[in-house]
PDB file of C-alpha atoms in Angstrom:
ATOM      1  CA  MET A   1     -57.393 -27.916   8.732  1.00 51.00           C
ATOM      2  CA  CYS A   2     -54.512 -26.361  10.652  1.00 83.00           C
ATOM      3  CA  ARG A   3     -52.015 -28.682   8.982  1.00 86.00           C
ATOM      4  CA  GLU A   4     -53.110 -27.596   5.527  1.00 88.00           C
ATOM      5  CA  GLU A   5     -53.085 -23.931   6.509  1.00 89.00           C
ATOM      6  CA  ALA A   6     -49.607 -24.242   8.044  1.00 89.00           C
ATOM      7  CA  LEU A   7     -48.295 -25.904   4.894  1.00 91.00           C
ATOM      8  CA  ASP A   8     -49.869 -23.210   2.707  1.00 92.00           C
ATOM      9  CA  VAL A   9     -48.497 -20.334   4.797  1.00 92.00           C
ATOM     10  CA  THR A  10     -45.036 -21.917   4.778  1.00 91.00           C
ATOM     11  CA  SER A  11     -45.173 -22.262   0.992  1.00 90.00           C
ATOM     12  CA  LEU A  12     -46.013 -18.558   0.640  1.00 90.00           C
ATOM     13  CA  LEU A  13     -42.598 -17.624   1.996  1.00 88.00           C
ATOM     14  CA  ASN A  14     -40.983 -19.502  -0.870  1.00 87.00           C
ATOM     15  CA  GLU A  15     -42.853 -17.503  -3.514  1.00 88.00           C
ATOM     16  CA  LYS A  16     -40.677 -14.400  -3.291  1.00 92.00           C
ATOM     17  CA  ASP A  17     -37.088 -13.801  -2.227  1.00 92.00           C
ATOM     18  CA  SER A  18     -38.244 -10.708  -0.357  1.00 92.00           C
ATOM     19  CA  PHE A  19     -40.215 -12.941   2.033  1.00 92.00           C
ATOM     20  CA  SER A  20     -37.143 -14.932   3.087  1.00 88.00           C
ATOM     21  CA  ASN A  21     -36.482 -12.785   6.164  1.00 89.00           C
ATOM     22  CA  LEU A  22     -40.027 -12.996   7.481  1.00 92.00           C
ATOM     23  CA  LYS A  23     -40.544 -15.044  10.633  1.00 91.00           C
ATOM     24  CA  LEU A  24     -43.352 -17.574  11.049  1.00 91.00           C
ATOM     25  CA  LEU A  25     -44.771 -18.470  14.456  1.00 92.00           C
ATOM     26  CA  ALA A  26     -47.556 -20.910  15.209  1.00 91.00           C
ATOM     27  CA  THR A  27     -49.378 -21.352  18.460  1.00 89.00           C
ATOM     28  CA  ILE A  28     -50.972 -24.577  19.586  1.00 87.00           C
ATOM     29  CA  LYS A  29     -53.639 -25.047  22.193  1.00 83.00           C
ATOM     30  CA  GLU A  30     -52.371 -28.195  23.886  1.00 84.00           C
ATOM     31  CA  ILE A  31     -49.455 -30.532  24.405  1.00 85.00           C
ATOM     32  CA  ALA A  32     -49.344 -34.089  25.715  1.00 84.00           C
ATOM     33  CA  PRO A  33     -50.460 -35.531  27.985  1.00 87.00           C
ATOM     34  CA  THR A  34     -54.128 -34.976  27.146  1.00 85.00           C
ATOM     35  CA  LYS A  35     -57.277 -37.043  27.580  1.00 84.00           C
ATOM     36  CA  GLN A  36     -56.578 -38.722  24.222  1.00 84.00           C
ATOM     37  CA  CYS A  37     -52.780 -38.904  24.197  1.00 86.00           C
ATOM     38  CA  ASP A  38     -50.106 -39.731  26.727  1.00 89.00           C
ATOM     39  CA  ASP A  39     -47.214 -38.437  24.637  1.00 87.00           C
ATOM     40  CA  ASP A  40     -46.270 -36.105  21.819  1.00 82.00           C
ATOM     41  CA  ALA A  41     -45.970 -38.906  19.263  1.00 84.00           C
ATOM     42  CA  CYS A  42     -49.683 -39.619  19.714  1.00 86.00           C
ATOM     43  CA  LEU A  43     -50.755 -35.972  19.694  1.00 84.00           C
ATOM     44  CA  GLY A  44     -48.574 -35.126  16.694  1.00 85.00           C
ATOM     45  CA  VAL A  45     -47.125 -31.740  17.691  1.00 87.00           C
ATOM     46  CA  SER A  46     -43.599 -32.548  16.481  1.00 88.00           C
ATOM     47  CA  ASP A  47     -45.059 -34.119  13.328  1.00 88.00           C
ATOM     48  CA  PHE A  48     -46.981 -30.877  12.709  1.00 87.00           C
ATOM     49  CA  ALA A  49     -43.850 -28.784  13.221  1.00 90.00           C
ATOM     50  CA  LYS A  50     -41.586 -30.929  11.022  1.00 90.00           C
ATOM     51  CA  LYS A  51     -43.934 -31.742   8.124  1.00 89.00           C
ATOM     52  CA  TYR A  52     -46.278 -28.796   7.895  1.00 87.00           C
ATOM     53  CA  PHE A  53     -44.512 -25.856   9.547  1.00 89.00           C
ATOM     54  CA  PRO A  54     -40.786 -26.452   8.928  1.00 88.00           C
ATOM     55  CA  SER A  55     -39.981 -22.769   8.337  1.00 85.00           C
ATOM     56  CA  GLY A  56     -41.475 -21.600  11.596  1.00 89.00           C
ATOM     57  CA  GLU A  57     -41.480 -22.013  15.336  1.00 92.00           C
ATOM     58  CA  VAL A  58     -44.326 -23.585  17.324  1.00 92.00           C
ATOM     59  CA  TYR A  59     -45.314 -22.316  20.776  1.00 92.00           C
ATOM     60  CA  LEU A  60     -47.870 -23.406  23.340  1.00 91.00           C
ATOM     61  CA  ASN A  61     -50.535 -20.735  23.777  1.00 88.00           C
ATOM     62  CA  GLU A  62     -51.376 -21.720  27.356  1.00 86.00           C
ATOM     63  CA  GLU A  63     -53.752 -18.844  28.035  1.00 89.00           C
ATOM     64  CA  ASN A  64     -55.285 -19.041  24.545  1.00 86.00           C
ATOM     65  CA  ILE A  65     -54.640 -15.348  23.934  1.00 89.00           C
ATOM     66  CA  PHE A  66     -54.325 -15.709  20.156  1.00 88.00           C
ATOM     67  CA  TRP A  67     -57.371 -17.963  19.982  1.00 86.00           C
ATOM     68  CA  LYS A  68     -59.362 -15.339  21.899  1.00 88.00           C
ATOM     69  CA  VAL A  69     -58.152 -12.583  19.541  1.00 87.00           C
ATOM     70  CA  LEU A  70     -59.337 -14.746  16.634  1.00 86.00           C
ATOM     71  CA  GLY A  71     -62.806 -14.920  18.175  1.00 84.00           C
ATOM     72  CA  SER A  72     -62.695 -18.043  20.388  1.00 80.00           C
ATOM     73  CA  ARG A  73     -64.476 -19.890  17.612  1.00 79.00           C
ATOM     74  CA  ARG A  74     -65.221 -23.581  17.211  1.00 77.00           C
ATOM     75  CA  ILE A  75     -66.303 -25.542  14.158  1.00 74.00           C
ATOM     76  CA  THR A  76     -69.638 -26.136  15.874  1.00 68.00           C
ATOM     77  CA  SER A  77     -70.323 -22.389  15.847  1.00 68.00           C
ATOM     78  CA  GLN A  78     -69.759 -22.108  12.081  1.00 66.00           C
ATOM     79  CA  ARG A  79     -72.913 -22.122  10.025  1.00 70.00           C
ATOM     80  CA  PRO A  80     -72.730 -24.886   7.410  1.00 67.00           C
ATOM     81  CA  ALA A  81     -72.557 -23.844   3.745  1.00 67.00           C
ATOM     82  CA  SER A  82     -75.417 -26.265   3.117  1.00 70.00           C
ATOM     83  CA  TYR A  83     -77.826 -28.439   5.036  1.00 73.00           C
ATOM     84  CA  ASN A  84     -78.077 -30.826   2.091  1.00 76.00           C
ATOM     85  CA  PRO A  85     -76.386 -34.073   3.193  1.00 79.00           C
ATOM     86  CA  ILE A  86     -75.230 -34.844  -0.352  1.00 81.00           C
ATOM     87  CA  LYS A  87     -73.539 -31.426  -0.678  1.00 79.00           C
ATOM     88  CA  ILE A  88     -71.963 -31.851   2.757  1.00 73.00           C
ATOM     89  CA  TYR A  89     -70.624 -35.279   1.790  1.00 75.00           C
ATOM     90  CA  LYS A  90     -69.264 -33.960  -1.527  1.00 81.00           C
ATOM     91  CA  GLY A  91     -67.642 -31.022   0.279  1.00 76.00           C
ATOM     92  CA  ILE A  92     -65.915 -33.329   2.741  1.00 76.00           C
ATOM     93  CA  LYS A  93     -64.689 -35.526  -0.116  1.00 81.00           C
ATOM     94  CA  GLU A  94     -63.331 -32.452  -1.960  1.00 84.00           C
ATOM     95  CA  ILE A  95     -61.458 -31.325   1.151  1.00 76.00           C
ATOM     96  CA  GLY A  96     -59.996 -34.816   1.494  1.00 79.00           C
ATOM     97  CA  LYS A  97     -58.846 -34.845  -2.142  1.00 85.00           C
ATOM     98  CA  ARG A  98     -57.288 -31.389  -1.837  1.00 80.00           C
ATOM     99  CA  GLN A  99     -55.434 -32.306   1.338  1.00 81.00           C
ATOM    100  CA  SER A 100     -54.341 -35.638  -0.092  1.00 82.00           C
ATOM    101  CA  ALA A 101     -52.920 -33.886  -3.170  1.00 84.00           C
ATOM    102  CA  LYS A 102     -50.865 -31.672  -0.844  1.00 84.00           C
ATOM    103  CA  GLY A 103     -49.718 -34.650   1.229  1.00 80.00           C
ATOM    104  CA  VAL A 104     -51.617 -33.468   4.300  1.00 82.00           C
ATOM    105  CA  GLU A 105     -52.526 -36.183   6.760  1.00 82.00           C
ATOM    106  CA  GLY A 106     -54.191 -35.790  10.123  1.00 72.00           C
ATOM    107  CA  ASN A 107     -54.293 -37.984  13.170  1.00 67.00           C
ATOM    108  CA  LEU A 108     -57.633 -36.670  14.494  1.00 62.00           C
ATOM    109  CA  LYS A 109     -56.168 -36.368  17.979  1.00 70.00           C
ATOM    110  CA  GLY A 110     -56.379 -33.355  20.211  1.00 68.00           C
ATOM    111  CA  GLU A 111     -58.739 -30.409  20.196  1.00 65.00           C
ATOM    112  CA  GLY A 112     -60.011 -30.717  16.639  1.00 65.00           C
ATOM    113  CA  ILE A 113     -63.027 -28.429  16.836  1.00 73.00           C
ATOM    114  CA  VAL A 114     -61.117 -25.231  17.552  1.00 80.00           C
ATOM    115  CA  GLN A 115     -60.908 -22.737  14.705  1.00 83.00           C
ATOM    116  CA  GLY A 116     -57.756 -20.681  14.439  1.00 86.00           C
ATOM    117  CA  GLY A 117     -56.516 -18.328  11.817  1.00 91.00           C
ATOM    118  CA  ILE A 118     -53.662 -16.112  10.770  1.00 93.00           C
ATOM    119  CA  ILE A 119     -52.425 -12.907  12.378  1.00 93.00           C
ATOM    120  CA  ILE A 120     -49.734 -10.945  10.551  1.00 94.00           C
ATOM    121  CA  PHE A 121     -47.689  -8.465  12.545  1.00 94.00           C
ATOM    122  CA  GLY A 122     -45.668  -5.691  10.948  1.00 94.00           C
ATOM    123  CA  PRO A 123     -42.089  -4.772  11.872  1.00 92.00           C
ATOM    124  CA  SER A 124     -43.322  -2.444  14.620  1.00 92.00           C
ATOM    125  CA  GLY A 125     -45.379  -5.220  16.203  1.00 92.00           C
ATOM    126  CA  ASN A 126     -48.721  -3.830  15.088  1.00 94.00           C
ATOM    127  CA  VAL A 127     -51.353  -6.172  13.669  1.00 94.00           C
ATOM    128  CA  GLU A 128     -51.417  -5.731   9.895  1.00 95.00           C
ATOM    129  CA  TYR A 129     -53.856  -8.497   8.940  1.00 95.00           C
ATOM    130  CA  VAL A 130     -56.206 -11.017  10.540  1.00 94.00           C
ATOM    131  CA  TYR A 131     -57.785 -14.040   8.887  1.00 93.00           C
ATOM    132  CA  GLN A 132     -60.257 -16.185  10.797  1.00 91.00           C
ATOM    133  CA  GLU A 133     -60.140 -19.802   9.673  1.00 87.00           C
ATOM    134  CA  LYS A 134     -63.108 -20.949   7.618  1.00 84.00           C
ATOM    135  CA  THR A 135     -63.283 -24.710   7.899  1.00 78.00           C
ATOM    136  CA  GLY A 136     -63.033 -26.376   4.517  1.00 79.00           C
ATOM    137  CA  TYR A 137     -61.662 -23.344   2.692  1.00 85.00           C
ATOM    138  CA  GLU A 138     -58.105 -22.586   1.658  1.00 90.00           C
ATOM    139  CA  ILE A 139     -56.310 -19.562   3.043  1.00 93.00           C
ATOM    140  CA  PRO A 140     -56.706 -16.291   1.073  1.00 96.00           C
ATOM    141  CA  ARG A 141     -53.268 -16.469  -0.571  1.00 94.00           C
ATOM    142  CA  ASP A 142     -53.605 -13.293  -2.639  1.00 96.00           C
ATOM    143  CA  ASP A 143     -54.675 -11.223   0.367  1.00 97.00           C
ATOM    144  CA  ILE A 144     -51.789 -12.544   2.453  1.00 96.00           C
ATOM    145  CA  ILE A 145     -49.225 -11.979  -0.312  1.00 96.00           C
ATOM    146  CA  SER A 146     -50.488  -8.414  -0.712  1.00 96.00           C
ATOM    147  CA  VAL A 147     -50.015  -7.729   3.013  1.00 96.00           C
ATOM    148  CA  LEU A 148     -46.557  -9.328   3.019  1.00 95.00           C
ATOM    149  CA  ASP A 149     -45.560  -7.275  -0.036  1.00 95.00           C
ATOM    150  CA  ARG A 150     -46.603  -4.119   1.802  1.00 94.00           C
ATOM    151  CA  ILE A 151     -44.641  -5.148   4.902  1.00 94.00           C
ATOM    152  CA  VAL A 152     -41.420  -5.886   3.004  1.00 93.00           C
ATOM    153  CA  GLY A 153     -41.843  -2.737   0.931  1.00 88.00           C
ATOM    154  CA  GLU A 154     -42.560  -4.100  -2.530  1.00 58.00           C
TER     155      GLU A 154
END
């Protein structure tokens, strides 16, 4: 999901001229080599940065500080929206269609069960907004735009 979220956050900055001076930063949990990948091409960090987060900078969060602030959550700790296998299957198919329509592809390498989110800092460095990723759901665009409007003074 992080690829879709990164693409969506990046696209938000293009919605208003007043957002053009805002800075995007992403943190990642790991870099190659890992148990699954010997190099970056396999893990896909540069692919993530170029395709899905081109307006921002990507940093390694070695001590997982941001992940801890976001609740140290994993997909396995999220309660499913349904226990009905047909609904689960349909939900997964809908996510796939949505991501495909946006051109989002994943390589399923790396730490895929970690849930992240979005932290928005104001000009003074104070936290203005926190969104904890909800697997399968799109980011709350309207909420984020409202916070960004407030930050840039609109």
